[in-house]
Amino acid sequence: MHRLLSGTRVYVMPVPAAASAAHEAGVERLLASYRSIPATASVRLAKPTSNLFRARAKRDAPGLDVSGLTNVIAVDPEARTADVAGMCTYEDLVAATLPYGLSPLVVPQLKTITLGGAVTGLGIESASFRNGLPHESVLEMDILTGAGELLTVSPQQHPDLYRAFPNSYGTLGYSTRLRIELETIKPFVALRHVRFHSLADMVAAMDRIIDTGGLDGVPVDYLDGVVFSADESYLCVGVRTTTAGPVSDYTGQDIYYRSIQHQTGIKEDRLTMHDYFWRWDTDWFWCSRSFGAQNPQVRRWWPRRYRRSSVYWKLVALDHRFGIADRIEKRQGRPPRERVVQDVEVPIERTTEFLEWFLQTVPIAPVWLCPLRLRDEGGWPLYPIQPGRTYVNVGFWSSVPAGATEGATNRLIEAKVGELDGHKSLYSDSYYSREEFDELYGGEAYKTVKKTYDPDSRLLDLYAKAVQRR
């Protein structure tokens, strides 16, 4: 075993032969668990946690054993690639690559997102304006299909499955191994938080940075933003650097998103590369406030190791299971609340319009912004945003008073996003009709690939999984 230092963690990198053997054993357990499921039963993963926010029905039938598919198999610093098991988290992947001065091209902002999950369910982060989405850095992957076949897919091998796999959410198969590109990084990120008093000015500045690749003549490596209100928004501009100096720590009493705010102009900050990747995880962006974790008195006694998205997610899961929040609302004489947890992609030229509508219509703030442009010109049929066009991911995660019909606010958002030629991610509640869904998420292309690689429908249909209540 090789012990490699990464930020505050020590990552134990297995000897390549041992890591490969362990992965092969994990794949064999997965295949054995597939064979043990009756031919008449649906196939699903047996995993205790998830980063999904849509309702999932309880199932008593056994699922696929993915317990042996959680590791980094190998890092090749010369080729700048990594072979990674499908259930490996980005936390472990980053810990394995940082000691080599490398990172994935896109590192989703929450530690427990898995590489396989980010590819089959999409992911995004502040490098997406130059590196696209995580699945675009996949060189090849091994997929267990619904038919029980283990296939290696790439742009040259089974290209139809390779192209349709992103945004299929496990309905075409499960990745067991992915080979991905890596990029060179530096030890620190210098940040500039640029304040705007106008949404239109902020979006225009974002567009200029994307088109030129820089700000004030300096190349930009990372770009995202936060909207607190119509007259208070920020672009967070990151530049990788080797220059040493004081760095901030947002795993303690200080809270990252609050550090962004200032009255006018530009506020500078500096983080280690490791802490930049996970700057949002400590407080789950700003959602930790729902659990009191941002209250200074509570925070002082809340152990650092429990200030992370995975812990907050477990608390949310308990609330969903027992209806705690709705019971509190009822006791206080208030109506139940509708969960509005969404990420949507809107063309940049329509982003100001969407933000103005959202702030006037939906009582949720702050919201997160993350621009993206696809790297690959070939397109991805289950999430058909246009190559060469800039989009902005708008993320908002909270709840609103429930309306007269189920999902009233979510339905309004879906309609507005469609009107603006956008798309929304499928990790949370969706209310599309079958016809609307097919038009937006692959339609006939999906059905063709589904019939080819899951002819007996052992896996759920995408519409059933993403929209219908199971």
CSV table of C-alpha atoms in Angstrom, one decimal:
chain,number,residue,atom,x,y,z
A,1,MET,CA,0.0,0.0,0.0
A,2,HIS,CA,1.2,3.5,-0.8
A,3,ARG,CA,0.3,6.3,1.7
A,4,LEU,CA,-0.3,9.6,-0.1
A,5,LEU,CA,-1.0,12.9,1.6
A,6,SER,CA,-4.0,14.8,0.4
A,7,GLY,CA,-5.0,18.0,2.2
A,8,THR,CA,-5.8,16.9,5.7
A,9,ARG,CA,-6.4,13.3,4.7
A,10,VAL,CA,-4.0,10.4,4.1
A,11,TYR,CA,-5.2,8.3,1.2
A,12,VAL,CA,-4.0,4.7,1.1
A,13,MET,CA,-3.5,3.9,-2.6
A,14,PRO,CA,-3.5,0.1,-3.1
A,15,VAL,CA,-0.8,-1.6,-5.0
A,16,PRO,CA,-2.2,-1.8,-8.6
A,17,ALA,CA,-2.3,-5.6,-8.7
A,18,ALA,CA,-4.1,-5.8,-5.4
A,19,ALA,CA,-6.5,-3.1,-6.4
A,20,SER,CA,-7.3,-4.8,-9.7
A,21,ALA,CA,-7.9,-8.2,-8.0
A,22,ALA,CA,-10.2,-6.5,-5.4
A,23,HIS,CA,-12.1,-4.9,-8.2
A,24,GLU,CA,-12.5,-8.2,-10.1
A,25,ALA,CA,-13.8,-9.8,-6.9
A,26,GLY,CA,-16.3,-7.0,-6.5
A,27,VAL,CA,-17.5,-7.5,-10.0
A,28,GLU,CA,-17.9,-11.2,-9.4
A,29,ARG,CA,-20.1,-10.5,-6.4
A,30,LEU,CA,-22.1,-8.1,-8.4
A,31,LEU,CA,-22.7,-10.7,-11.2
A,32,ALA,CA,-23.5,-13.4,-8.6
A,33,SER,CA,-26.1,-11.1,-7.0
A,34,TYR,CA,-27.6,-10.4,-10.4
A,35,ARG,CA,-28.0,-14.1,-11.1
A,36,SER,CA,-29.6,-14.7,-7.8
A,37,ILE,CA,-32.5,-12.3,-8.6
A,38,PRO,CA,-35.5,-14.1,-10.0
A,39,ALA,CA,-36.0,-13.6,-13.7
A,40,THR,CA,-39.5,-12.1,-13.0
A,41,ALA,CA,-38.2,-9.5,-10.5
A,42,SER,CA,-36.9,-6.0,-11.2
A,43,VAL,CA,-33.2,-5.4,-10.8
A,44,ARG,CA,-32.0,-2.6,-8.5
A,45,LEU,CA,-29.0,-1.5,-6.5
A,46,ALA,CA,-28.7,-2.6,-2.9
A,47,LYS,CA,-27.4,0.6,-1.4
A,48,PRO,CA,-28.3,2.3,1.9
A,49,THR,CA,-27.8,5.9,0.8
A,50,SER,CA,-28.6,8.1,-2.2
A,51,ASN,CA,-28.2,11.7,-3.4
A,52,LEU,CA,-31.6,11.5,-5.0
A,53,PHE,CA,-34.5,13.6,-3.7
A,54,ARG,CA,-37.5,12.0,-5.4
A,55,ALA,CA,-39.8,9.6,-3.7
A,56,ARG,CA,-38.7,6.0,-3.8
A,57,ALA,CA,-40.9,3.0,-2.9
A,58,LYS,CA,-39.7,0.5,-0.4
A,59,ARG,CA,-38.7,-2.8,-1.9
A,60,ASP,CA,-38.2,-6.0,0.0
A,61,ALA,CA,-36.5,-7.9,-2.8
A,62,PRO,CA,-32.7,-8.2,-2.7
A,63,GLY,CA,-30.7,-5.8,-4.9
A,64,LEU,CA,-27.4,-5.9,-6.6
A,65,ASP,CA,-24.3,-6.2,-4.4
A,66,VAL,CA,-22.1,-3.2,-5.2
A,67,SER,CA,-20.1,-3.4,-1.9
A,68,GLY,CA,-16.9,-4.3,-3.8
A,69,LEU,CA,-17.1,-1.4,-6.3
A,70,THR,CA,-16.2,1.6,-4.1
A,71,ASN,CA,-12.4,2.0,-4.8
A,72,VAL,CA,-10.0,3.8,-7.0
A,73,ILE,CA,-8.5,1.1,-9.1
A,74,ALA,CA,-5.5,2.9,-10.6
A,75,VAL,CA,-4.2,6.4,-11.3
A,76,ASP,CA,-1.9,6.9,-14.3
A,77,PRO,CA,-0.1,10.2,-13.8
A,78,GLU,CA,1.6,10.1,-17.2
A,79,ALA,CA,-1.5,9.4,-19.2
A,80,ARG,CA,-3.5,11.6,-16.8
A,81,THR,CA,-6.2,9.0,-16.4
A,82,ALA,CA,-7.8,7.1,-13.6
A,83,ASP,CA,-9.7,3.8,-13.5
A,84,VAL,CA,-12.4,4.0,-10.9
A,85,ALA,CA,-15.1,1.7,-9.6
A,86,GLY,CA,-18.6,2.9,-10.3
A,87,MET,CA,-19.6,3.4,-6.6
A,88,CYS,CA,-16.4,5.3,-5.7
A,89,THR,CA,-17.1,8.7,-4.2
A,90,TYR,CA,-15.6,11.8,-5.5
A,91,GLU,CA,-14.2,12.4,-2.0
A,92,ASP,CA,-12.1,9.2,-2.4
A,93,LEU,CA,-11.3,9.9,-6.0
A,94,VAL,CA,-10.0,13.4,-5.3
A,95,ALA,CA,-8.0,12.1,-2.4
A,96,ALA,CA,-6.2,9.6,-4.7
A,97,THR,CA,-5.5,12.1,-7.5
A,98,LEU,CA,-4.5,15.3,-5.6
A,99,PRO,CA,-1.1,13.9,-4.5
A,100,TYR,CA,-0.2,13.5,-8.2
A,101,GLY,CA,-1.1,17.2,-8.9
A,102,LEU,CA,-4.2,16.0,-10.8
A,103,SER,CA,-8.0,16.1,-10.5
A,104,PRO,CA,-11.0,15.0,-12.4
A,105,LEU,CA,-12.0,17.5,-15.0
A,106,VAL,CA,-15.3,18.2,-13.1
A,107,VAL,CA,-15.6,17.6,-9.4
A,108,PRO,CA,-19.3,17.7,-8.3
A,109,GLN,CA,-19.6,19.8,-5.1
A,110,LEU,CA,-20.7,17.1,-2.6
A,111,LYS,CA,-18.3,14.5,-1.3
A,112,THR,CA,-20.5,11.4,-1.4
A,113,ILE,CA,-21.6,11.8,-5.0
A,114,THR,CA,-20.2,8.7,-6.8
A,115,LEU,CA,-18.5,8.8,-10.2
A,116,GLY,CA,-21.0,6.3,-11.6
A,117,GLY,CA,-23.9,8.4,-10.2
A,118,ALA,CA,-22.5,11.7,-11.7
A,119,VAL,CA,-22.3,10.0,-15.1
A,120,THR,CA,-25.7,8.2,-15.2
A,121,GLY,CA,-27.4,11.0,-13.3
A,122,LEU,CA,-25.3,14.0,-14.5
A,123,GLY,CA,-23.2,16.3,-12.4
A,124,ILE,CA,-21.8,19.8,-12.6
A,125,GLU,CA,-19.4,22.2,-11.0
A,126,SER,CA,-17.4,25.4,-11.5
A,127,ALA,CA,-15.1,23.9,-14.1
A,128,SER,CA,-18.1,23.1,-16.3
A,129,PHE,CA,-17.9,26.3,-18.4
A,130,ARG,CA,-14.6,24.9,-19.8
A,131,ASN,CA,-14.8,21.1,-19.2
A,132,GLY,CA,-18.5,20.4,-19.7
A,133,LEU,CA,-20.1,17.6,-17.6
A,134,PRO,CA,-18.5,14.6,-15.9
A,135,HIS,CA,-19.6,12.1,-18.5
A,136,GLU,CA,-17.7,13.9,-21.2
A,137,SER,CA,-14.4,13.0,-19.6
A,138,VAL,CA,-15.2,9.3,-19.6
A,139,LEU,CA,-12.9,7.5,-22.1
A,140,GLU,CA,-14.6,4.1,-21.6
A,141,MET,CA,-16.7,2.2,-19.0
A,142,ASP,CA,-17.8,-1.2,-18.1
A,143,ILE,CA,-21.6,-1.5,-17.8
A,144,LEU,CA,-23.7,-4.3,-16.4
A,145,THR,CA,-26.8,-4.1,-18.6
A,146,GLY,CA,-30.3,-5.1,-17.8
A,147,ALA,CA,-29.7,-8.3,-19.8
A,148,GLY,CA,-26.9,-9.3,-17.4
A,149,GLU,CA,-24.1,-8.7,-19.9
A,150,LEU,CA,-20.9,-6.9,-18.8
A,151,LEU,CA,-20.0,-4.6,-21.7
A,152,THR,CA,-17.1,-2.2,-22.2
A,153,VAL,CA,-18.5,0.8,-23.9
A,154,SER,CA,-16.8,3.9,-25.5
A,155,PRO,CA,-17.2,6.1,-28.5
A,156,GLN,CA,-16.0,3.2,-30.6
A,157,GLN,CA,-17.5,0.2,-28.7
A,158,HIS,CA,-21.3,0.1,-28.3
A,159,PRO,CA,-21.5,3.9,-29.0
A,160,ASP,CA,-25.3,3.9,-28.8
A,161,LEU,CA,-25.1,2.8,-25.1
A,162,TYR,CA,-22.1,5.1,-24.4
A,163,ARG,CA,-24.1,8.1,-25.7
A,164,ALA,CA,-27.4,7.2,-24.0
A,165,PHE,CA,-26.0,6.2,-20.6
A,166,PRO,CA,-25.7,9.8,-19.3
A,167,ASN,CA,-29.0,10.8,-17.6
A,168,SER,CA,-30.4,7.2,-17.8
A,169,TYR,CA,-30.4,6.9,-14.0
A,170,GLY,CA,-29.6,3.2,-13.9
A,171,THR,CA,-32.4,2.3,-16.3
A,172,LEU,CA,-29.9,1.1,-19.0
A,173,GLY,CA,-27.4,-0.5,-16.6
A,174,TYR,CA,-24.9,0.2,-13.9
A,175,SER,CA,-21.2,1.2,-14.4
A,176,THR,CA,-18.7,-1.1,-12.7
A,177,ARG,CA,-15.5,0.7,-13.9
A,178,LEU,CA,-14.9,4.0,-15.6
A,179,ARG,CA,-11.7,5.3,-17.1
A,180,ILE,CA,-11.7,9.1,-17.0
A,181,GLU,CA,-9.4,11.9,-18.1
A,182,LEU,CA,-7.6,14.0,-15.4
A,183,GLU,CA,-6.2,17.5,-15.6
A,184,THR,CA,-3.2,19.2,-13.9
A,185,ILE,CA,-3.9,21.4,-11.0
A,186,LYS,CA,-2.0,23.6,-8.5
A,187,PRO,CA,-2.0,23.7,-4.7
A,188,PHE,CA,-4.2,26.8,-4.2
A,189,VAL,CA,-7.1,28.6,-5.7
A,190,ALA,CA,-7.2,32.4,-5.6
A,191,LEU,CA,-10.8,33.6,-5.5
A,192,ARG,CA,-12.4,36.9,-6.5
A,193,HIS,CA,-16.1,37.4,-5.4
A,194,VAL,CA,-17.4,40.1,-7.7
A,195,ARG,CA,-20.6,41.8,-6.6
A,196,PHE,CA,-23.4,43.0,-8.9
A,197,HIS,CA,-26.4,45.1,-8.2
A,198,SER,CA,-28.2,44.0,-11.4
A,199,LEU,CA,-28.9,40.5,-12.6
A,200,ALA,CA,-28.5,41.5,-16.2
A,201,ASP,CA,-25.0,42.9,-15.5
A,202,MET,CA,-24.0,39.8,-13.6
A,203,VAL,CA,-25.1,37.5,-16.4
A,204,ALA,CA,-23.4,39.7,-19.0
A,205,ALA,CA,-20.2,39.5,-17.1
A,206,MET,CA,-20.5,35.8,-16.8
A,207,ASP,CA,-21.0,35.5,-20.6
A,208,ARG,CA,-17.8,37.6,-21.2
A,209,ILE,CA,-15.7,35.5,-18.9
A,210,ILE,CA,-16.9,32.3,-20.7
A,211,ASP,CA,-16.3,33.8,-24.2
A,212,THR,CA,-12.8,35.2,-23.4
A,213,GLY,CA,-11.7,32.5,-20.8
A,214,GLY,CA,-10.6,35.2,-18.4
A,215,LEU,CA,-11.3,38.3,-16.3
A,216,ASP,CA,-9.2,41.5,-16.5
A,217,GLY,CA,-6.7,39.6,-18.7
A,218,VAL,CA,-6.2,36.7,-16.2
A,219,PRO,CA,-7.3,33.2,-17.3
A,220,VAL,CA,-10.1,31.8,-15.2
A,221,ASP,CA,-10.2,28.2,-14.1
A,222,TYR,CA,-13.4,28.1,-12.1
A,223,LEU,CA,-16.6,30.1,-12.3
A,224,ASP,CA,-19.9,29.9,-10.4
A,225,GLY,CA,-22.2,32.4,-8.6
A,226,VAL,CA,-24.8,33.1,-6.0
A,227,VAL,CA,-28.0,35.2,-6.2
A,228,PHE,CA,-29.2,36.5,-2.8
A,229,SER,CA,-31.7,38.9,-4.3
A,230,ALA,CA,-32.4,40.9,-7.5
A,231,ASP,CA,-29.9,43.6,-6.4
A,232,GLU,CA,-27.3,41.3,-4.7
A,233,SER,CA,-25.6,38.7,-6.8
A,234,TYR,CA,-22.0,37.5,-7.1
A,235,LEU,CA,-19.7,35.7,-9.5
A,236,CYS,CA,-17.1,33.6,-7.8
A,237,VAL,CA,-14.0,33.5,-10.0
A,238,GLY,CA,-11.3,31.0,-9.2
A,239,VAL,CA,-7.7,30.9,-10.5
A,240,ARG,CA,-5.3,28.1,-9.7
A,241,THR,CA,-2.0,29.2,-8.3
A,242,THR,CA,1.3,28.0,-6.8
A,243,THR,CA,1.7,31.2,-4.7
A,244,ALA,CA,1.7,30.3,-1.1
A,245,GLY,CA,-0.1,32.5,1.5
A,246,PRO,CA,-2.8,32.5,4.1
A,247,VAL,CA,-5.8,30.4,3.3
A,248,SER,CA,-9.3,30.4,4.7
A,249,ASP,CA,-11.0,27.5,6.5
A,250,TYR,CA,-14.7,27.0,6.1
A,251,THR,CA,-15.0,23.7,8.0
A,252,GLY,CA,-15.0,25.5,11.4
A,253,GLN,CA,-17.1,28.5,12.6
A,254,ASP,CA,-16.9,30.4,9.3
A,255,ILE,CA,-19.4,29.7,6.6
A,256,TYR,CA,-18.4,29.8,3.0
A,257,TYR,CA,-21.5,31.3,1.3
A,258,ARG,CA,-21.6,34.0,3.9
A,259,SER,CA,-18.0,34.9,3.2
A,260,ILE,CA,-19.0,35.8,-0.4
A,261,GLN,CA,-21.1,38.7,0.6
A,262,HIS,CA,-19.8,42.3,0.7
A,263,GLN,CA,-21.1,45.7,-0.1
A,264,THR,CA,-19.5,46.6,-3.4
A,265,GLY,CA,-16.6,45.7,-5.8
A,266,ILE,CA,-14.5,42.6,-5.4
A,267,LYS,CA,-13.6,40.6,-2.3
A,268,GLU,CA,-10.6,38.3,-2.5
A,269,ASP,CA,-10.1,34.9,-0.8
A,270,ARG,CA,-7.7,31.9,-1.0
A,271,LEU,CA,-8.3,28.2,-0.4
A,272,THR,CA,-6.2,25.1,-0.8
A,273,MET,CA,-7.2,23.1,-3.8
A,274,HIS,CA,-8.7,20.4,-1.6
A,275,ASP,CA,-10.8,22.9,0.4
A,276,TYR,CA,-11.9,24.6,-2.8
A,277,PHE,CA,-13.3,21.4,-4.1
A,278,TRP,CA,-15.3,20.8,-0.9
A,279,ARG,CA,-16.2,24.4,-0.1
A,280,TRP,CA,-19.9,23.8,-0.5
A,281,ASP,CA,-20.0,20.4,1.3
A,282,THR,CA,-19.5,21.6,4.9
A,283,ASP,CA,-22.9,23.4,4.9
A,284,TRP,CA,-24.5,21.6,2.0
A,285,PHE,CA,-24.3,25.0,0.2
A,286,TRP,CA,-26.6,26.9,2.7
A,287,CYS,CA,-29.0,24.1,3.5
A,288,SER,CA,-27.4,23.3,6.9
A,289,ARG,CA,-29.2,26.3,8.3
A,290,SER,CA,-32.4,24.1,8.3
A,291,PHE,CA,-30.8,21.9,11.0
A,292,GLY,CA,-29.5,24.8,13.1
A,293,ALA,CA,-25.9,24.1,12.1
A,294,GLN,CA,-25.2,27.7,11.2
A,295,ASN,CA,-26.3,29.0,14.7
A,296,PRO,CA,-23.0,29.9,16.4
A,297,GLN,CA,-24.0,28.2,19.6
A,298,VAL,CA,-25.1,25.0,17.9
A,299,ARG,CA,-22.1,25.0,15.5
A,300,ARG,CA,-19.6,25.2,18.3
A,301,TRP,CA,-20.8,21.9,19.6
A,302,TRP,CA,-21.5,20.2,16.3
A,303,PRO,CA,-18.4,18.0,15.5
A,304,ARG,CA,-16.6,18.9,12.3
A,305,ARG,CA,-16.8,15.4,11.1
A,306,TYR,CA,-20.6,15.6,11.1
A,307,ARG,CA,-20.7,18.9,9.3
A,308,ARG,CA,-21.0,17.4,5.8
A,309,SER,CA,-23.7,16.8,3.2
A,310,SER,CA,-24.0,13.1,3.9
A,311,VAL,CA,-25.1,13.7,7.5
A,312,TYR,CA,-27.6,16.4,6.5
A,313,TRP,CA,-29.0,14.0,3.8
A,314,LYS,CA,-29.6,11.4,6.5
A,315,LEU,CA,-31.5,13.9,8.6
A,316,VAL,CA,-33.6,14.8,5.5
A,317,ALA,CA,-34.3,11.1,4.9
A,318,LEU,CA,-35.5,10.8,8.5
A,319,ASP,CA,-37.8,13.7,8.0
A,320,HIS,CA,-39.2,12.2,4.8
A,321,ARG,CA,-39.8,8.9,6.5
A,322,PHE,CA,-41.6,10.2,9.6
A,323,GLY,CA,-43.0,13.5,8.2
A,324,ILE,CA,-41.5,15.5,11.0
A,325,ALA,CA,-41.5,18.9,9.3
A,326,ASP,CA,-45.2,18.5,8.2
A,327,ARG,CA,-46.2,17.6,11.7
A,328,ILE,CA,-44.5,20.7,13.1
A,329,GLU,CA,-46.2,22.9,10.5
A,330,LYS,CA,-49.6,21.3,11.3
A,331,ARG,CA,-49.2,21.8,15.1
A,332,GLN,CA,-48.4,25.5,14.5
A,333,GLY,CA,-51.5,25.9,12.3
A,334,ARG,CA,-49.6,26.2,9.1
A,335,PRO,CA,-50.3,24.4,5.8
A,336,PRO,CA,-47.9,21.6,4.7
A,337,ARG,CA,-45.0,22.5,2.5
A,338,GLU,CA,-44.0,21.5,-1.0
A,339,ARG,CA,-40.4,20.4,-1.5
A,340,VAL,CA,-38.7,22.4,-4.3
A,341,VAL,CA,-35.3,20.9,-4.8
A,342,GLN,CA,-34.2,21.4,-8.3
A,343,ASP,CA,-31.3,22.1,-10.7
A,344,VAL,CA,-32.3,23.5,-14.1
A,345,GLU,CA,-30.2,24.5,-17.2
A,346,VAL,CA,-31.3,27.6,-19.0
A,347,PRO,CA,-29.6,29.2,-22.1
A,348,ILE,CA,-27.5,32.1,-20.9
A,349,GLU,CA,-29.4,34.5,-23.1
A,350,ARG,CA,-32.6,33.6,-21.2
A,351,THR,CA,-31.0,33.4,-17.7
A,352,THR,CA,-31.8,36.9,-16.6
A,353,GLU,CA,-35.4,36.4,-17.6
A,354,PHE,CA,-35.6,33.2,-15.6
A,355,LEU,CA,-34.0,34.6,-12.5
A,356,GLU,CA,-36.3,37.7,-12.5
A,357,TRP,CA,-39.3,35.4,-12.9
A,358,PHE,CA,-38.1,33.0,-10.2
A,359,LEU,CA,-37.4,35.7,-7.6
A,360,GLN,CA,-40.8,37.2,-8.2
A,361,THR,CA,-42.6,33.8,-8.1
A,362,VAL,CA,-40.8,31.4,-5.8
A,363,PRO,CA,-39.9,32.4,-2.3
A,364,ILE,CA,-36.5,30.7,-2.2
A,365,ALA,CA,-33.1,32.4,-1.8
A,366,PRO,CA,-30.2,32.2,-2.3
A,367,VAL,CA,-29.9,30.3,-5.6
A,368,TRP,CA,-26.7,28.8,-7.1
A,369,LEU,CA,-25.5,29.5,-10.6
A,370,CYS,CA,-23.0,27.4,-12.6
A,371,PRO,CA,-22.4,28.0,-16.3
A,372,LEU,CA,-21.6,25.1,-18.7
A,373,ARG,CA,-20.7,24.4,-22.3
A,374,LEU,CA,-20.5,20.8,-23.6
A,375,ARG,CA,-17.0,19.7,-24.7
A,376,ASP,CA,-18.3,17.0,-27.0
A,377,GLU,CA,-19.9,17.8,-30.3
A,378,GLY,CA,-21.6,14.4,-30.6
A,379,GLY,CA,-24.4,15.2,-28.2
A,380,TRP,CA,-26.1,13.1,-25.5
A,381,PRO,CA,-29.6,12.1,-26.5
A,382,LEU,CA,-31.1,11.7,-23.0
A,383,TYR,CA,-30.1,15.3,-22.1
A,384,PRO,CA,-30.1,17.1,-25.5
A,385,ILE,CA,-28.7,20.5,-24.7
A,386,GLN,CA,-26.9,22.0,-27.7
A,387,PRO,CA,-23.2,21.7,-28.2
A,388,GLY,CA,-21.5,25.1,-28.7
A,389,ARG,CA,-24.2,26.9,-26.7
A,390,THR,CA,-23.7,28.3,-23.2
A,391,TYR,CA,-26.2,27.3,-20.5
A,392,VAL,CA,-26.5,28.3,-16.8
A,393,ASN,CA,-27.4,25.8,-14.2
A,394,VAL,CA,-29.7,27.4,-11.6
A,395,GLY,CA,-29.9,25.4,-8.3
A,396,PHE,CA,-32.5,26.0,-5.6
A,397,TRP,CA,-33.1,23.7,-2.7
A,398,SER,CA,-35.8,24.4,-0.2
A,399,SER,CA,-39.6,24.3,0.3
A,400,VAL,CA,-42.6,26.5,-0.2
A,401,PRO,CA,-46.1,26.5,1.1
A,402,ALA,CA,-48.1,23.8,-0.6
A,403,GLY,CA,-50.5,24.9,-3.3
A,404,ALA,CA,-53.9,23.6,-4.2
A,405,THR,CA,-52.6,20.8,-6.4
A,406,GLU,CA,-49.7,18.4,-5.9
A,407,GLY,CA,-46.4,19.9,-7.0
A,408,ALA,CA,-47.9,23.2,-7.9
A,409,THR,CA,-44.7,25.2,-7.7
A,410,ASN,CA,-42.6,22.5,-9.3
A,411,ARG,CA,-45.0,22.4,-12.2
A,412,LEU,CA,-44.7,26.2,-12.7
A,413,ILE,CA,-41.0,25.9,-12.8
A,414,GLU,CA,-41.1,23.0,-15.3
A,415,ALA,CA,-43.3,25.1,-17.6
A,416,LYS,CA,-41.1,28.1,-17.3
A,417,VAL,CA,-37.9,26.2,-18.0
A,418,GLY,CA,-39.5,24.6,-21.1
A,419,GLU,CA,-40.7,28.0,-22.3
A,420,LEU,CA,-37.1,29.2,-22.1
A,421,ASP,CA,-35.7,26.2,-24.1
A,422,GLY,CA,-34.1,24.7,-21.0
A,423,HIS,CA,-33.9,21.4,-19.2
A,424,LYS,CA,-34.0,20.2,-15.6
A,425,SER,CA,-32.2,17.4,-13.8
A,426,LEU,CA,-34.2,14.4,-12.8
A,427,TYR,CA,-32.7,13.7,-9.3
A,428,SER,CA,-35.8,15.2,-7.7
A,429,ASP,CA,-39.6,15.5,-8.1
A,430,SER,CA,-40.8,15.7,-11.7
A,431,TYR,CA,-44.4,16.1,-13.0
A,432,TYR,CA,-44.2,15.8,-16.8
A,433,SER,CA,-46.7,14.0,-18.9
A,434,ARG,CA,-45.3,11.0,-20.8
A,435,GLU,CA,-45.4,13.0,-24.0
A,436,GLU,CA,-43.6,16.0,-22.6
A,437,PHE,CA,-41.0,13.7,-21.0
A,438,ASP,CA,-40.3,11.8,-24.2
A,439,GLU,CA,-39.8,15.0,-26.1
A,440,LEU,CA,-37.3,16.3,-23.5
A,441,TYR,CA,-35.4,13.2,-22.5
A,442,GLY,CA,-34.6,11.0,-25.5
A,443,GLY,CA,-37.9,9.6,-26.7
A,444,GLU,CA,-37.4,7.1,-29.5
A,445,ALA,CA,-33.6,7.1,-29.0
A,446,TYR,CA,-34.0,6.0,-25.4
A,447,LYS,CA,-36.6,3.3,-26.4
A,448,THR,CA,-34.3,1.9,-29.0
A,449,VAL,CA,-31.3,1.6,-26.7
A,450,LYS,CA,-33.5,0.2,-23.9
A,451,LYS,CA,-34.8,-2.5,-26.2
A,452,THR,CA,-31.3,-3.4,-27.3
A,453,TYR,CA,-29.6,-3.7,-23.8
A,454,ASP,CA,-32.6,-4.4,-21.5
A,455,PRO,CA,-34.9,-6.4,-23.8
A,456,ASP,CA,-36.8,-8.0,-20.9
A,457,SER,CA,-37.2,-4.7,-19.0
A,458,ARG,CA,-35.4,-6.0,-15.9
A,459,LEU,CA,-34.6,-2.4,-15.0
A,460,LEU,CA,-37.1,0.3,-14.5
A,461,ASP,CA,-38.2,2.6,-17.4
A,462,LEU,CA,-36.8,6.1,-17.1
A,463,TYR,CA,-40.2,7.8,-17.0
A,464,ALA,CA,-41.3,5.4,-14.3
A,465,LYS,CA,-38.2,6.0,-12.3
A,466,ALA,CA,-38.1,9.8,-12.7
A,467,VAL,CA,-41.7,10.8,-12.7
A,468,GLN,CA,-44.2,8.1,-11.7
A,469,ARG,CA,-44.6,7.3,-8.0
A,470,ARG,CA,-43.5,3.8,-7.3
